[in-house]
Tab-separated table of C-alpha atoms and ligand atoms in Angstrom:
chain	number	residue	atom	x	y	z
I	1	MET	CA	3.281	16.627	2.915
I	2	ILE	CA	5.951	14.218	3.602
I	3	LYS	CA	9.102	15.570	5.563
I	4	LEU	CA	12.436	13.946	4.697
I	5	ASP	CA	15.212	13.897	7.282
I	6	LEU	CA	18.565	12.154	5.781
I	7	SER	CA	20.609	13.699	8.645
I	8	HIS	CA	20.902	9.982	10.450
I	9	ALA	CA	21.282	8.257	7.061
I	10	LYS	CA	24.992	8.225	6.905
I	11	LEU	CA	25.436	8.900	3.321
I	12	ASN	CA	28.794	9.322	2.022
I	13	GLU	CA	27.617	11.858	-0.556
I	14	SER	CA	25.111	14.402	-0.987
I	15	PRO	CA	21.848	13.836	-3.195
I	16	SER	CA	22.982	17.045	-4.554
I	17	ALA	CA	25.554	15.783	-6.358
I	18	TRP	CA	22.906	13.625	-8.532
I	19	LYS	CA	21.124	16.752	-9.380
I	20	ASP	CA	21.750	16.411	-13.431
I	21	LYS	CA	21.208	12.953	-13.544
I	22	VAL	CA	18.063	13.439	-11.569
I	23	ALA	CA	16.707	16.235	-13.640
I	24	SER	CA	17.489	14.306	-16.895
I	25	VAL	CA	15.700	11.222	-15.466
I	26	ASP	CA	12.978	13.249	-14.274
I	27	GLN	CA	12.323	14.550	-18.066
I	28	GLU	CA	12.453	10.873	-19.641
I	29	LEU	CA	9.490	10.266	-16.969
I	30	VAL	CA	7.264	13.040	-17.281
I	31	ASN	CA	8.029	13.308	-21.301
I	32	GLY	CA	6.987	9.832	-21.290
I	33	THR	CA	10.296	8.728	-23.245
I	34	CYS	CA	11.580	6.312	-19.924
I	35	LYS	CA	11.732	2.724	-19.867
I	36	GLY	CA	7.818	1.193	-19.193
I	37	ASN	CA	6.298	4.576	-20.438
I	38	ASP	CA	2.994	2.656	-21.236
I	39	PHE	CA	2.349	2.509	-17.491
I	40	ILE	CA	2.853	6.369	-16.400
I	41	GLY	CA	-0.692	6.930	-16.113
I	42	TRP	CA	-0.845	7.315	-12.562
I	43	LEU	CA	1.614	10.741	-13.159
I	44	THR	CA	-1.493	12.656	-14.322
I	45	TRP	CA	-4.329	10.640	-12.945
I	46	ASP	CA	-5.301	13.081	-10.283
I	47	LYS	CA	-6.300	15.547	-13.319
I	48	ASP	CA	-7.196	12.946	-15.690
I	49	TYR	CA	-9.333	10.468	-13.971
I	50	ASP	CA	-13.108	10.109	-15.162
I	51	LYS	CA	-15.489	12.036	-12.828
I	52	GLU	CA	-18.331	10.522	-13.913
I	53	GLU	CA	-16.903	6.850	-12.897
I	54	PHE	CA	-15.788	8.701	-9.755
I	55	ALA	CA	-19.465	9.576	-8.665
I	56	ARG	CA	-20.696	6.157	-9.820
I	57	ILE	CA	-18.253	4.624	-7.312
I	58	GLN	CA	-19.601	7.041	-4.567
I	59	ALA	CA	-23.295	5.760	-5.332
I	60	CYS	CA	-22.171	1.986	-5.315
I	61	ALA	CA	-20.309	2.628	-2.011
I	62	LYS	CA	-23.588	4.300	-0.757
I	63	ARG	CA	-26.131	1.297	-1.991
I	64	ILE	CA	-23.436	-1.315	-0.116
I	65	GLN	CA	-23.088	0.451	3.095
I	66	GLU	CA	-26.956	0.684	3.112
I	67	ASN	CA	-27.770	-3.122	2.075
I	68	SER	CA	-24.515	-5.303	3.343
I	69	ASP	CA	-22.723	-6.084	6.708
I	70	VAL	CA	-19.228	-7.290	4.628
I	71	LEU	CA	-17.686	-6.265	1.538
I	72	VAL	CA	-15.777	-9.244	0.181
I	73	VAL	CA	-12.668	-7.942	-1.808
I	74	CYS	CA	-11.409	-10.924	-4.126
I	75	GLY	CA	-8.211	-9.732	-5.602
I	76	ILE	CA	-4.541	-10.102	-4.766
I	77	GLY	CA	-1.190	-8.273	-5.082
I	78	GLY	CA	-2.092	-4.776	-6.543
I	79	SER	CA	-5.397	-5.703	-6.539
I	80	TYR	CA	-5.987	-5.696	-2.882
I	81	LEU	CA	-3.579	-4.562	-0.923
I	82	GLY	CA	-3.393	-0.800	-1.597
I	83	PRO	CA	-7.438	-0.760	-0.588
I	84	ARG	CA	-6.399	-2.635	2.636
I	85	ALA	CA	-3.598	-0.434	3.512
I	86	ALA	CA	-5.943	2.928	3.125
I	87	ILE	CA	-8.462	1.146	4.993
I	88	GLU	CA	-6.574	0.061	7.860
I	89	MET	CA	-4.558	3.322	7.980
I	90	VAL	CA	-7.456	5.430	8.251
I	91	ASN	CA	-9.980	3.762	10.142
I	92	GLY	CA	-7.668	1.361	12.458
I	93	LEU	CA	-7.719	-2.236	13.273
I	94	TYR	CA	-10.917	-2.199	15.455
I	95	PRO	CA	-12.996	0.489	14.110
I	96	ALA	CA	-16.068	1.342	15.963
I	97	ASP	CA	-18.071	3.113	13.403
I	98	GLN	CA	-17.279	1.547	10.058
I	99	LYS	CA	-20.407	0.399	8.612
I	100	VAL	CA	-19.399	-2.206	6.685
I	101	GLU	CA	-16.431	-4.526	7.479
I	102	VAL	CA	-13.952	-5.171	4.281
I	103	ILE	CA	-12.496	-8.903	4.283
I	104	TYR	CA	-10.452	-10.090	1.520
I	105	THR	CA	-9.848	-13.382	-0.083
I	106	GLY	CA	-8.677	-14.470	-3.944
I	107	ASN	CA	-5.028	-13.666	-2.702
I	108	THR	CA	-4.117	-17.274	-1.689
I	109	PHE	CA	-4.729	-21.118	-2.574
I	110	SER	CA	-5.037	-21.960	1.082
I	111	SER	CA	-8.408	-23.972	1.151
I	112	SER	CA	-8.867	-23.532	5.031
I	113	TYR	CA	-8.447	-19.442	4.493
I	114	ILE	CA	-11.154	-19.859	1.759
I	115	ALA	CA	-13.397	-21.980	3.505
I	116	GLN	CA	-13.298	-19.895	6.611
I	117	VAL	CA	-13.931	-16.786	4.428
I	118	MET	CA	-17.291	-18.324	3.268
I	119	ASN	CA	-17.990	-19.638	6.727
I	120	TYR	CA	-17.684	-16.205	8.158
I	121	ILE	CA	-19.848	-14.465	6.014
I	122	LYS	CA	-22.713	-17.118	5.360
I	123	ASP	CA	-25.288	-15.662	7.792
I	124	LYS	CA	-24.432	-12.254	7.111
I	125	ARG	CA	-25.361	-9.449	4.115
I	126	VAL	CA	-22.890	-9.697	1.646
I	127	THR	CA	-21.533	-7.619	-1.392
I	128	VAL	CA	-18.553	-9.129	-3.518
I	129	ASN	CA	-15.986	-6.857	-5.308
I	130	VAL	CA	-13.918	-8.758	-7.748
I	131	ILE	CA	-11.068	-7.165	-8.650
I	132	SER	CA	-8.554	-8.182	-11.603
I	133	LYS	CA	-6.647	-6.350	-14.355
I	134	SER	CA	-5.843	-9.644	-16.245
I	135	GLY	CA	-9.222	-10.967	-15.378
I	136	THR	CA	-7.400	-14.342	-15.412
I	137	THR	CA	-5.260	-14.636	-11.947
I	138	THR	CA	-5.411	-18.039	-10.730
I	139	GLU	CA	-6.018	-17.544	-6.737
I	140	THR	CA	-8.662	-14.730	-7.436
I	141	SER	CA	-10.491	-16.800	-10.127
I	142	ILE	CA	-10.528	-20.208	-7.709
I	143	ALA	CA	-12.200	-17.830	-4.901
I	144	PHE	CA	-14.193	-15.869	-7.038
I	145	ARG	CA	-15.839	-19.028	-8.691
I	146	ILE	CA	-16.568	-20.233	-5.137
I	147	LEU	CA	-18.123	-16.799	-3.997
I	148	LYS	CA	-20.123	-16.710	-7.162
I	149	GLN	CA	-21.905	-19.705	-6.729
I	150	PHE	CA	-22.496	-18.787	-2.870
I	151	MET	CA	-24.056	-15.654	-3.649
I	152	GLU	CA	-26.305	-17.459	-6.173
I	153	GLU	CA	-27.481	-19.722	-3.994
I	154	LYS	CA	-28.158	-17.189	-1.230
I	155	TYR	CA	-29.784	-14.096	-3.446
I	156	GLY	CA	-30.703	-15.819	-6.571
I	157	GLU	CA	-31.485	-13.028	-9.335
I	158	GLU	CA	-30.369	-10.239	-6.731
I	159	ALA	CA	-26.683	-11.661	-6.528
I	160	LYS	CA	-25.834	-10.053	-9.828
I	161	ASP	CA	-26.719	-6.620	-7.910
I	162	ARG	CA	-24.153	-7.804	-5.304
I	163	ILE	CA	-21.139	-8.351	-7.152
I	164	VAL	CA	-19.182	-5.775	-8.838
I	165	ALA	CA	-16.331	-6.088	-11.088
I	166	THR	CA	-13.424	-3.936	-11.182
I	167	THR	CA	-11.149	-4.937	-14.403
I	168	ASP	CA	-9.932	-4.038	-17.377
I	169	ARG	CA	-12.054	-1.443	-19.734
I	170	ALA	CA	-12.648	-4.092	-22.554
I	171	ARG	CA	-10.590	-7.408	-22.497
I	172	GLY	CA	-10.245	-10.592	-20.146
I	173	THR	CA	-12.366	-13.415	-19.043
I	174	LEU	CA	-13.640	-11.226	-15.962
I	175	LYS	CA	-14.907	-8.389	-18.154
I	176	SER	CA	-16.861	-10.845	-20.593
I	177	LEU	CA	-18.224	-12.805	-17.537
I	178	ALA	CA	-19.446	-9.264	-15.979
I	179	ASP	CA	-20.863	-8.361	-19.120
I	180	LYS	CA	-22.711	-11.606	-19.429
I	181	GLU	CA	-24.236	-11.523	-16.090
I	182	GLY	CA	-25.115	-7.879	-15.700
I	183	TYR	CA	-22.630	-6.791	-12.929
I	184	GLU	CA	-21.788	-3.456	-12.688
I	185	THR	CA	-18.111	-2.736	-13.977
I	186	PHE	CA	-15.389	-0.317	-13.102
I	187	VAL	CA	-12.497	0.156	-14.979
I	188	ILE	CA	-8.691	-0.159	-14.548
I	189	PRO	CA	-6.715	1.788	-16.686
I	190	ASP	CA	-4.798	0.199	-19.488
I	191	ASN	CA	-1.679	2.575	-18.571
I	192	ILE	CA	-1.567	2.138	-14.567
I	193	GLY	CA	-0.104	-1.079	-13.304
I	194	GLY	CA	-1.475	-3.126	-10.338
I	195	ARG	CA	0.914	-1.936	-7.727
I	196	PHE	CA	-0.197	1.794	-8.740
I	197	SER	CA	-3.953	1.193	-8.868
I	198	VAL	CA	-5.180	1.850	-5.558
I	199	ILE	CA	-5.779	5.553	-6.582
I	200	THR	CA	-8.140	3.652	-9.496
I	201	PRO	CA	-11.559	2.213	-8.880
I	202	VAL	CA	-9.513	-0.825	-7.669
I	203	GLY	CA	-9.193	1.135	-4.335
I	204	LEU	CA	-11.651	3.907	-4.254
I	205	LEU	CA	-14.302	1.625	-4.483
I	206	PRO	CA	-13.625	-0.445	-1.306
I	207	ILE	CA	-12.243	2.372	0.350
I	208	ALA	CA	-15.194	4.254	-0.004
I	209	VAL	CA	-17.286	1.213	1.108
I	210	ALA	CA	-15.115	1.610	4.533
I	211	GLY	CA	-16.388	5.139	4.832
I	212	VAL	CA	-13.140	6.598	4.255
I	213	ASN	CA	-13.338	10.007	2.178
I	214	ILE	CA	-11.951	9.306	-1.150
I	215	GLU	CA	-12.304	12.972	-2.229
I	216	ASP	CA	-9.954	13.892	0.570
I	217	LEU	CA	-7.784	11.087	-0.630
I	218	MET	CA	-7.776	12.369	-4.331
I	219	LYS	CA	-7.006	15.789	-3.210
I	220	GLY	CA	-4.188	14.530	-1.191
I	221	LEU	CA	-2.865	12.762	-4.312
I	222	ALA	CA	-2.938	15.850	-6.637
I	223	ASP	CA	-1.346	18.095	-3.573
I	224	GLY	CA	1.400	15.355	-3.511
I	225	MET	CA	1.977	15.682	-7.251
I	226	VAL	CA	2.770	19.277	-7.180
I	227	GLU	CA	4.897	19.028	-3.825
I	228	TYR	CA	6.845	16.084	-5.148
I	229	GLY	CA	7.132	17.549	-8.389
I	230	SER	CA	9.945	19.284	-8.906
I	231	SER	CA	13.097	18.044	-11.050
I	232	ASN	CA	15.655	19.239	-8.665
I	233	VAL	CA	16.719	16.899	-6.240
I	234	ASP	CA	17.320	19.392	-3.598
I	235	GLU	CA	13.751	20.708	-3.682
I	236	ASN	CA	11.829	17.304	-4.079
I	237	PRO	CA	11.817	15.101	-0.683
I	238	ALA	CA	10.875	12.059	-2.897
I	239	TYR	CA	13.606	12.612	-5.449
I	240	ALA	CA	15.855	13.242	-2.643
I	241	TYR	CA	14.802	9.736	-0.840
I	242	ALA	CA	15.148	7.809	-4.152
I	243	VAL	CA	18.643	9.229	-4.727
I	244	ALA	CA	19.448	8.068	-1.095
I	245	ARG	CA	18.421	4.513	-1.488
I	246	ARG	CA	20.739	4.364	-4.364
I	247	ILE	CA	23.659	5.772	-2.393
I	248	LEU	CA	22.944	3.504	0.356
I	249	GLN	CA	23.164	0.606	-2.091
I	250	ASN	CA	26.567	2.053	-3.387
I	251	GLN	CA	28.054	1.918	0.321
I	252	GLY	CA	27.082	-2.094	0.305
I	253	TYR	CA	23.159	-1.885	2.131
I	254	ASP	CA	21.016	-4.435	0.279
I	255	VAL	CA	18.002	-4.460	2.501
I	256	GLU	CA	15.487	-1.932	3.767
I	257	MET	CA	13.731	-2.207	6.732
I	258	PHE	CA	10.587	-0.012	6.446
I	259	VAL	CA	9.413	0.779	9.759
I	260	GLU	CA	6.184	2.192	11.251
I	261	TYR	CA	5.227	2.667	14.870
I	262	GLU	CA	1.394	2.396	13.885
I	263	PRO	CA	0.095	-1.452	13.745
I	264	ALA	CA	-2.819	0.347	11.802
I	265	MET	CA	0.038	0.782	9.317
I	266	GLN	CA	1.339	-2.682	8.622
I	267	LYS	CA	-0.391	-2.986	5.510
I	268	VAL	CA	0.989	0.262	3.955
I	269	ALA	CA	4.204	-1.629	4.817
I	270	GLU	CA	3.151	-4.622	2.755
I	271	TRP	CA	1.758	-2.308	0.092
I	272	TRP	CA	5.424	-0.517	0.414
I	273	LYS	CA	6.958	-3.698	-0.421
I	274	GLN	CA	5.080	-4.735	-3.085
I	275	LEU	CA	5.364	-1.207	-4.703
I	276	PHE	CA	9.323	-1.199	-4.212
I	277	GLY	CA	9.977	-4.932	-4.662
I	278	GLU	CA	8.027	-5.465	-7.800
I	279	SER	CA	9.432	-2.209	-9.316
I	280	GLU	CA	13.133	-2.461	-8.602
I	281	GLY	CA	13.699	-6.219	-7.724
I	282	LYS	CA	15.054	-7.025	-11.649
I	283	ASP	CA	17.991	-7.351	-13.890
I	284	GLY	CA	19.694	-8.845	-10.756
I	285	LEU	CA	19.524	-5.335	-8.958
I	286	GLY	CA	17.394	-3.653	-6.395
I	287	ILE	CA	17.111	-3.298	-2.602
I	288	LEU	CA	15.129	-5.930	-0.647
I	289	PRO	CA	12.165	-4.395	0.996
I	290	ASP	CA	11.606	-5.429	4.468
I	291	SER	CA	9.437	-4.175	7.463
I	292	ALA	CA	8.455	-4.174	10.742
I	293	VAL	CA	6.066	-2.553	13.426
I	294	PHE	CA	8.125	-0.824	16.175
I	295	SER	CA	8.093	-1.113	19.290
I	296	THR	CA	6.248	-4.368	19.040
I	297	ASP	CA	9.025	-5.688	16.309
I	298	LEU	CA	12.031	-4.439	18.678
I	299	HIS	CA	11.145	-7.812	20.623
I	300	SER	CA	11.347	-9.799	18.134
I	301	LEU	CA	14.059	-8.062	15.109
I	302	GLY	CA	15.419	-5.581	17.637
I	303	GLN	CA	18.668	-7.817	18.366
I	304	PHE	CA	19.268	-8.752	14.562
I	305	VAL	CA	19.021	-4.536	13.694
I	306	GLN	CA	21.443	-3.762	16.989
I	307	ASP	CA	23.686	-6.425	16.490
I	308	GLY	CA	23.574	-8.710	13.564
I	309	LYS	CA	25.105	-8.114	10.004
I	310	LYS	CA	25.108	-5.006	8.680
I	311	VAL	CA	23.058	-5.555	5.421
I	312	LEU	CA	20.269	-3.260	6.275
I	313	PHE	CA	19.334	0.522	6.594
I	314	GLU	CA	15.938	1.449	8.197
I	315	THR	CA	13.428	4.075	6.523
I	316	ASN	CA	11.128	5.027	9.330
I	317	LEU	CA	7.730	6.494	8.527
I	318	TYR	CA	6.895	8.497	11.746
I	319	VAL	CA	3.220	10.140	12.170
I	320	ASP	CA	3.279	13.682	13.491
I	321	GLN	CA	-0.089	13.308	14.507
I	322	ALA	CA	-1.472	10.217	16.356
I	323	PRO	CA	-5.542	9.809	15.084
I	324	ILE	CA	-6.225	9.306	18.874
I	325	ASP	CA	-4.256	9.591	21.909
I	326	ILE	CA	-4.800	8.475	25.426
I	327	ILE	CA	-3.568	9.953	29.062
I	328	PHE	CA	-1.932	7.072	30.968
I	329	PRO	CA	-3.582	6.980	33.921
I	330	HIS	CA	-2.404	7.145	37.996
I	331	ASP	CA	-2.632	4.651	40.363
I	332	ASP	CA	-2.505	4.730	43.942
I	333	GLU	CA	-1.246	2.060	44.785
I	334	ASN	CA	1.364	1.770	41.934
I	335	LEU	CA	2.147	-1.685	42.717
I	336	ASP	CA	3.362	-1.747	38.950
I	337	ASN	CA	5.573	1.045	39.742
I	338	MET	CA	4.452	2.794	36.537
I	339	ASN	CA	3.513	5.867	38.004
I	340	TYR	CA	6.375	7.914	36.598
I	341	LEU	CA	4.260	7.955	33.689
I	342	ALA	CA	0.951	8.941	35.094
I	343	GLY	CA	-0.862	11.887	33.034
I	344	LYS	CA	1.786	11.439	30.132
I	345	SER	CA	0.341	10.939	26.735
I	346	VAL	CA	0.565	7.310	25.226
I	347	ASP	CA	1.630	9.035	21.840
I	348	TRP	CA	4.471	10.725	23.372
I	349	VAL	CA	5.935	7.531	25.026
I	350	ASN	CA	5.509	5.820	21.614
I	351	LYS	CA	7.605	8.914	20.450
I	352	MET	CA	10.012	8.804	22.911
I	353	ALA	CA	10.426	5.364	21.986
I	354	ALA	CA	10.939	6.006	18.586
I	355	LYS	CA	13.784	8.595	19.689
I	356	GLY	CA	15.675	6.025	21.872
I	357	THR	CA	15.379	3.522	19.051
I	358	LEU	CA	16.811	5.613	16.416
I	359	GLU	CA	19.615	6.330	18.626
I	360	ALA	CA	20.568	2.884	19.574
I	361	HIS	CA	20.443	1.701	16.063
I	362	GLU	CA	22.218	4.937	14.390
I	363	VAL	CA	24.605	5.414	16.838
I	364	THR	CA	25.129	2.266	18.837
I	365	GLY	CA	24.170	-0.178	16.021
I	366	ASN	CA	25.777	1.972	13.014
I	367	VAL	CA	22.653	1.191	11.081
I	368	PRO	CA	21.882	4.234	8.591
I	369	ASN	CA	18.311	5.519	9.052
I	370	ILE	CA	16.231	7.335	6.667
I	371	ILE	CA	13.205	9.573	8.575
I	372	LEU	CA	9.960	10.423	6.571
I	373	THR	CA	7.284	11.871	8.827
I	374	MET	CA	3.847	12.569	7.580
I	375	PRO	CA	1.436	14.880	9.282
I	376	GLY	CA	-1.281	12.184	9.935
I	377	MET	CA	-3.345	9.177	9.030
I	378	THR	CA	-6.164	10.656	7.242
I	379	ALA	CA	-7.478	9.680	3.762
I	380	TYR	CA	-5.622	13.098	2.649
I	381	ASP	CA	-2.192	11.775	3.808
I	382	PHE	CA	-2.891	8.149	2.382
I	383	GLY	CA	-3.220	10.125	-1.044
I	384	ASN	CA	-0.559	12.064	-0.583
I	385	MET	CA	1.829	9.447	0.645
I	386	CYS	CA	0.974	7.657	-2.664
I	387	ALA	CA	2.177	10.406	-4.723
I	388	PHE	CA	5.652	10.333	-2.888
I	389	PHE	CA	6.326	6.510	-3.030
I	390	PHE	CA	5.320	6.591	-6.752
I	391	LYS	CA	7.535	9.406	-7.476
I	392	ALA	CA	10.185	7.709	-5.513
I	393	ILE	CA	9.977	4.256	-7.125
I	394	ALA	CA	10.035	5.349	-10.473
I	395	MET	CA	12.758	7.738	-9.933
I	396	THR	CA	14.989	5.310	-7.927
I	397	THR	CA	14.377	2.566	-10.371
I	398	LEU	CA	15.011	4.591	-13.358
I	399	LEU	CA	18.561	5.638	-12.044
I	400	ASN	CA	19.325	1.908	-11.845
I	401	ASP	CA	18.441	2.057	-15.806
I	402	SER	CA	15.492	-0.303	-14.871
I	403	ASN	CA	12.021	-0.592	-16.103
I	404	PRO	CA	10.263	0.335	-12.702
I	405	PHE	CA	6.387	-0.788	-14.182
I	406	ASN	CA	7.187	-4.426	-15.498
I	407	GLN	CA	7.050	-7.578	-13.313
I	408	PRO	CA	8.359	-10.321	-15.612
I	409	GLY	CA	9.780	-12.333	-12.878
I	410	VAL	CA	6.336	-13.134	-11.319
I	411	GLU	CA	5.543	-15.249	-14.336
I	412	VAL	CA	7.919	-17.849	-13.729
I	413	TYR	CA	5.934	-19.468	-10.740
I	414	LYS	CA	3.092	-19.468	-12.685
I	415	LYS	CA	4.413	-21.586	-15.758
I	416	ASN	CA	5.808	-24.119	-13.358
I	417	MET	CA	2.338	-24.345	-11.437
I	418	PHE	CA	0.315	-24.420	-14.778
I	419	LYS	CA	2.013	-27.306	-16.233
I	420	LEU	CA	1.615	-28.983	-12.396
I	421	LEU	CA	-1.903	-28.342	-12.924
I	422	GLY	CA	-2.318	-29.504	-16.225
I	423	LYS	CA	-3.516	-26.170	-17.688
I	424	GLU	CA	-4.098	-26.397	-21.479
X	501	PA5	O1	1.412	-5.082	-9.439
X	501	PA5	C1	0.974	-5.969	-10.324
X	501	PA5	O2	0.846	-5.878	-11.602
X	501	PA5	C2	0.653	-7.073	-9.476
X	501	PA5	O3	0.853	-7.442	-8.514
X	501	PA5	C3	-1.257	-7.530	-9.808
X	501	PA5	O4	-1.785	-6.446	-9.512
X	501	PA5	C4	-1.374	-9.117	-9.294
X	501	PA5	O5	-0.494	-10.021	-10.034
X	501	PA5	C5	-2.946	-9.317	-9.694
X	501	PA5	O6	-3.290	-9.279	-10.972
X	501	PA5	P1	-4.434	-9.052	-11.850
X	501	PA5	O7	-4.988	-7.690	-11.158
X	501	PA5	O8	-4.390	-8.894	-12.854
X	501	PA5	O9	-5.359	-10.117	-11.375
């Protein structure tokens, strides 16, 4: 369970004062009468998910582990950030025992990037998982056509067994293409939007291929839905966090810097930025989601946080138990003068850096700090964290009276681009 500490957040009122409002918004959410109520399938997904499809995902992942060196995930936004975040968080950035490498394309128009991916996979045993709910996203469609031709050239008839499509149950170009070509398909539920879809086949297949236990992930999600299920803000840390953000915005803070101390969680921050930015940034409202990995970024952004304009508050995601710890070695010569740390745990050093930074930013820099602490970086923790942030973003956005589940703003660039590209 994620623990919340608001004692460094400099709130000028208690979240408890929002109790009635939170309870009434919670009722709208759980009764399905809130704004965007056709996209709240994630609320009960831990119970409703298709068990037969789940078993098929596990079988498909096993097959890919046996016959592939690389899984290419072709998707953008909600159709790739979640699986990438989970895989990197749980397995780390240089996993020694991950059987299949997972790489990502379909998330950019960069010709250099696409060409380098194709070059990287050319002599490897490859499976492709194309992921798109709409089935028409241009970045994904461009990369997938190139991948499809590559796979057909490399594998001939067998290509169709090495391409898996995750898309809408019945509609869209990708669904008809997949059916025509005979690809195995998995369903993105109608009532779960892209940025909430890591808990569906969108995330589950690539995550399982990477060897991460998806049963544990779903258990973490299910437990989280109970742990963050209360309508009482005093008993629900996800809702207290949601309210703290609203209070801080009322105090004039327009930027939230999401801070982790684990480089393997950098993609969790990217996933969080989409979840929060796309859900809340509308109707002229919202807090700009930003992120940093400390202590790395203390050597770049630290100056601004400490001394710059007071526009931001920090939300720290601490991890109680580092997946791997190392002991700093003694050196007889001590030429680097580092023996004062000999025999100490490096994770302890990291935690002391966090403590020192909190004091520097909160006390000296006068920057509000919210602290979230998760127990570890396991599949279970990832699922549990999804429940926490899903509940939090739904509540915090509904408190703004906005619809958390749409993203009308992202259509504008597409319209302009299609005009320039000459699309009919
Ligand atoms: O949250 C969202 O809905 C978006 O980020 C989508 O996931 C993203 O645009 C990709 O869309 P699609 O899955 O339809 O290709």
